[in-house]
Amino acid sequence: MPLHLPPAPAPALRSVLTALGSPTAVREARTPALRAAQGPATPELPLPVHVLDRITPEGVSATRLAGWRFLIRCGDHAVAAAETMLTPDGWTFSHFFEGPYVASTELALRQSETMSQPYQPRLLSMPGLYMLTLWLHGDLSADGAAGHPAATDLLVPLAPAPPGIAAHRPHRVAELLPVLTHRVTPVRLMGSPA
């Protein structure tokens, strides 16, 4: 079944296109693959990036939208990604980057295309675990910029995944989040009791 990509905000896409058209932005980016790319670079596969700020002992999550990520394609594969963020003036380009998550995201999206059920893809970052997942949301009509992982949604850890968690293996949210509660190190605030 095909994936149903949520539409990215038009200003976010425009800001990425403007950055790609700027020799200064591309030259100053820490992305040698993008600077060395032959041919046109096009932003594709926009994915909302949600951040999982905390997981309760019951496995309930609280998420927030952090931005939109576009894979930058040159030829037949992605060479980098562009991140956008919401500012008081609207959506704006943040930065280009490359690394293992670019290829891993592309692979996870291809694998997800072969699933029997259609999904709406998103990215879910878990900073407390240094983990990024492809979040496959079951509600195709949902606003990609809102919501929380449903128990029946799938999370596909991207490589490199934390030790003991297999990359590119889909997990139901109801099964994975409770396991992750034991792995997240609580952040203590200064002056709080031990």
GROMACS .gro file of C-alpha atoms in nm:
model
  194
    1MET     CA    1   0.000   0.000   0.000
    2PRO     CA    2   0.131   0.344  -0.072
    3LEU     CA    3   0.219   0.583   0.204
    4HIS     CA    4   0.004   0.895   0.232
    5LEU     CA    5   0.241   1.186   0.287
    6PRO     CA    6   0.086   1.474   0.478
    7PRO     CA    7   0.117   1.803   0.287
    8ALA     CA    8   0.398   2.023   0.413
    9PRO     CA    9   0.322   2.388   0.477
   10ALA     CA   10   0.387   2.580   0.153
   11PRO     CA   11   0.615   2.836   0.329
   12ALA     CA   12   0.832   2.548   0.461
   13LEU     CA   13   0.879   2.410   0.109
   14ARG     CA   14   0.944   2.759  -0.033
   15SER     CA   15   1.211   2.823   0.231
   16VAL     CA   16   1.390   2.498   0.139
   17LEU     CA   17   1.371   2.577  -0.233
   18THR     CA   18   1.514   2.923  -0.164
   19ALA     CA   19   1.800   2.773   0.040
   20LEU     CA   20   1.874   2.519  -0.234
   21GLY     CA   21   1.887   2.804  -0.485
   22SER     CA   22   2.131   2.999  -0.269
   23PRO     CA   23   2.495   2.916  -0.348
   24THR     CA   24   2.592   3.059  -0.010
   25ALA     CA   25   2.351   2.838   0.188
   26VAL     CA   26   2.462   2.524   0.004
   27ARG     CA   27   2.833   2.613   0.016
   28GLU     CA   28   2.826   2.692   0.390
   29ALA     CA   29   2.626   2.382   0.481
   30ARG     CA   30   2.813   2.099   0.650
   31THR     CA   31   2.701   1.861   0.379
   32PRO     CA   32   2.985   1.763   0.145
   33ALA     CA   33   2.750   1.529  -0.043
   34LEU     CA   34   2.513   1.815  -0.122
   35ARG     CA   35   2.795   2.050  -0.226
   36ALA     CA   36   2.942   1.780  -0.454
   37ALA     CA   37   2.607   1.666  -0.601
   38GLN     CA   38   2.586   1.663  -0.979
   39GLY     CA   39   2.259   1.776  -1.131
   40PRO     CA   40   1.957   1.941  -0.978
   41ALA     CA   41   1.880   1.890  -0.608
   42THR     CA   42   1.509   1.862  -0.528
   43PRO     CA   43   1.332   1.848  -0.191
   44GLU     CA   44   1.107   1.543  -0.165
   45LEU     CA   45   0.920   1.334   0.090
   46PRO     CA   46   0.827   1.604   0.342
   47LEU     CA   47   0.788   1.455   0.689
   48PRO     CA   48   0.669   1.634   1.002
   49VAL     CA   49   0.923   1.591   1.282
   50HIS     CA   50   0.766   1.533   1.621
   51VAL     CA   51   0.961   1.518   1.946
   52LEU     CA   52   0.869   1.278   2.226
   53ASP     CA   53   0.939   1.484   2.536
   54ARG     CA   54   0.842   1.218   2.789
   55ILE     CA   55   0.698   0.872   2.830
   56THR     CA   56   0.490   0.788   3.135
   57PRO     CA   57   0.531   0.451   3.311
   58GLU     CA   58   0.208   0.344   3.136
   59GLY     CA   59   0.371   0.409   2.798
   60VAL     CA   60   0.168   0.724   2.725
   61SER     CA   61   0.358   0.985   2.533
   62ALA     CA   62   0.358   1.361   2.502
   63THR     CA   63   0.477   1.489   2.165
   64ARG     CA   64   0.523   1.826   2.000
   65LEU     CA   65   0.586   1.931   1.641
   66ALA     CA   66   0.947   2.050   1.599
   67GLY     CA   67   0.960   2.109   1.223
   68TRP     CA   68   0.940   1.957   0.877
   69ARG     CA   69   1.218   1.756   0.714
   70PHE     CA   70   1.265   1.720   0.338
   71LEU     CA   71   1.496   1.462   0.184
   72ILE     CA   72   1.713   1.628  -0.081
   73ARG     CA   73   1.735   1.406  -0.387
   74CYS     CA   74   2.003   1.422  -0.653
   75GLY     CA   75   1.962   1.156  -0.915
   76ASP     CA   76   1.828   0.829  -0.779
   77HIS     CA   77   1.888   0.877  -0.404
   78ALA     CA   78   1.879   1.128  -0.120
   79VAL     CA   79   2.214   1.297  -0.052
   80ALA     CA   80   2.107   1.522   0.236
   81ALA     CA   81   1.807   1.656   0.423
   82ALA     CA   82   1.672   2.003   0.489
   83GLU     CA   83   1.510   2.095   0.818
   84THR     CA   84   1.258   2.375   0.865
   85MET     CA   85   1.124   2.526   1.185
   86LEU     CA   86   0.834   2.739   1.292
   87THR     CA   87   0.922   3.093   1.399
   88PRO     CA   88   0.696   3.382   1.502
   89ASP     CA   89   0.710   3.490   1.135
   90GLY     CA   90   0.610   3.146   1.003
   91TRP     CA   91   0.795   2.846   0.861
   92THR     CA   92   1.160   2.904   0.773
   93PHE     CA   93   1.461   2.705   0.657
   94SER     CA   94   1.680   2.591   0.947
   95HIS     CA   95   1.969   2.386   0.806
   96PHE     CA   96   2.093   2.117   0.570
   97PHE     CA   97   2.248   1.799   0.707
   98GLU     CA   98   2.363   1.455   0.600
   99GLY     CA   99   2.454   1.137   0.781
  100PRO     CA  100   2.314   0.794   0.853
  101TYR     CA  101   1.959   0.906   0.925
  102VAL     CA  102   1.914   1.032   0.568
  103ALA     CA  103   1.976   0.690   0.407
  104SER     CA  104   1.799   0.513   0.693
  105THR     CA  105   1.487   0.728   0.648
  106GLU     CA  106   1.485   0.660   0.276
  107LEU     CA  107   1.520   0.283   0.338
  108ALA     CA  108   1.245   0.279   0.604
  109LEU     CA  109   1.008   0.465   0.371
  110ARG     CA  110   1.075   0.215   0.089
  111GLN     CA  111   1.017  -0.079   0.325
  112SER     CA  112   0.693   0.079   0.450
  113GLU     CA  113   0.559   0.102   0.096
  114THR     CA  114   0.536  -0.280   0.091
  115MET     CA  115   0.310  -0.304   0.399
  116SER     CA  116  -0.045  -0.423   0.348
  117GLN     CA  117  -0.199  -0.134   0.542
  118PRO     CA  118  -0.162   0.229   0.431
  119TYR     CA  119  -0.001   0.473   0.675
  120GLN     CA  120   0.077   0.841   0.708
  121PRO     CA  121   0.456   0.869   0.767
  122ARG     CA  122   0.606   1.107   1.020
  123LEU     CA  123   0.932   1.122   1.213
  124LEU     CA  124   0.941   1.085   1.590
  125SER     CA  125   1.254   1.194   1.774
  126MET     CA  126   1.324   1.061   2.123
  127PRO     CA  127   1.608   1.280   2.256
  128GLY     CA  128   1.623   1.095   2.589
  129LEU     CA  129   1.727   0.781   2.400
  130TYR     CA  130   1.919   0.943   2.113
  131MET     CA  131   1.667   0.767   1.890
  132LEU     CA  132   1.483   0.863   1.572
  133THR     CA  133   1.193   0.657   1.438
  134LEU     CA  134   0.972   0.657   1.134
  135TRP     CA  135   0.625   0.692   1.287
  136LEU     CA  136   0.360   0.524   1.073
  137HIS     CA  137   0.028   0.677   1.174
  138GLY     CA  138  -0.285   0.480   1.091
  139ASP     CA  139  -0.522   0.777   1.049
  140LEU     CA  140  -0.462   0.888   0.689
  141SER     CA  141  -0.685   1.194   0.720
  142ALA     CA  142  -0.510   1.329   1.031
  143ASP     CA  143  -0.323   1.657   1.030
  144GLY     CA  144   0.044   1.550   1.006
  145ALA     CA  145   0.145   1.839   1.229
  146ALA     CA  146  -0.074   1.731   1.521
  147GLY     CA  147  -0.154   1.431   1.732
  148HIS     CA  148   0.013   1.168   1.943
  149PRO     CA  149   0.113   0.812   1.859
  150ALA     CA  150  -0.189   0.581   1.875
  151ALA     CA  151  -0.145   0.238   2.034
  152THR     CA  152  -0.186   0.070   1.694
  153ASP     CA  153   0.056   0.299   1.509
  154LEU     CA  154   0.396   0.160   1.412
  155LEU     CA  155   0.738   0.293   1.507
  156VAL     CA  156   1.035   0.191   1.292
  157PRO     CA  157   1.367   0.273   1.465
  158LEU     CA  158   1.613   0.428   1.221
  159ALA     CA  159   1.980   0.334   1.211
  160PRO     CA  160   2.179   0.391   1.418
  161ALA     CA  161   1.935   0.271   1.682
  162PRO     CA  162   2.025   0.251   2.052
  163PRO     CA  163   2.186  -0.074   2.170
  164GLY     CA  164   1.934  -0.355   2.202
  165ILE     CA  165   1.681  -0.200   1.963
  166ALA     CA  166   1.679  -0.339   1.610
  167ALA     CA  167   1.678  -0.077   1.338
  168HIS     CA  168   1.419  -0.103   1.060
  169ARG     CA  169   1.199  -0.347   1.254
  170PRO     CA  170   0.843  -0.212   1.298
  171HIS     CA  171   0.698  -0.213   1.651
  172ARG     CA  172   0.345  -0.128   1.761
  173VAL     CA  173   0.345   0.183   1.982
  174ALA     CA  174   0.161  -0.010   2.254
  175GLU     CA  175   0.446  -0.262   2.265
  176LEU     CA  176   0.749  -0.036   2.224
  177LEU     CA  177   0.676   0.270   2.441
  178PRO     CA  178   0.631   0.077   2.767
  179VAL     CA  179   0.968  -0.094   2.706
  180LEU     CA  180   1.133   0.241   2.641
  181THR     CA  181   1.014   0.383   2.975
  182HIS     CA  182   1.276   0.166   3.145
  183ARG     CA  183   1.552   0.296   2.919
  184VAL     CA  184   1.489   0.670   2.941
  185THR     CA  185   1.702   0.840   3.203
  186PRO     CA  186   1.497   1.098   3.389
  187VAL     CA  187   1.643   1.446   3.376
  188ARG     CA  188   1.695   1.590   3.725
  189LEU     CA  189   1.666   1.962   3.771
  190MET     CA  190   1.919   2.142   3.987
  191GLY     CA  191   1.795   2.165   4.343
  192SER     CA  192   1.546   1.880   4.304
  193PRO     CA  193   1.558   1.595   4.557
  194ALA     CA  194   1.750   1.285   4.455
   0.00000   0.00000   0.00000
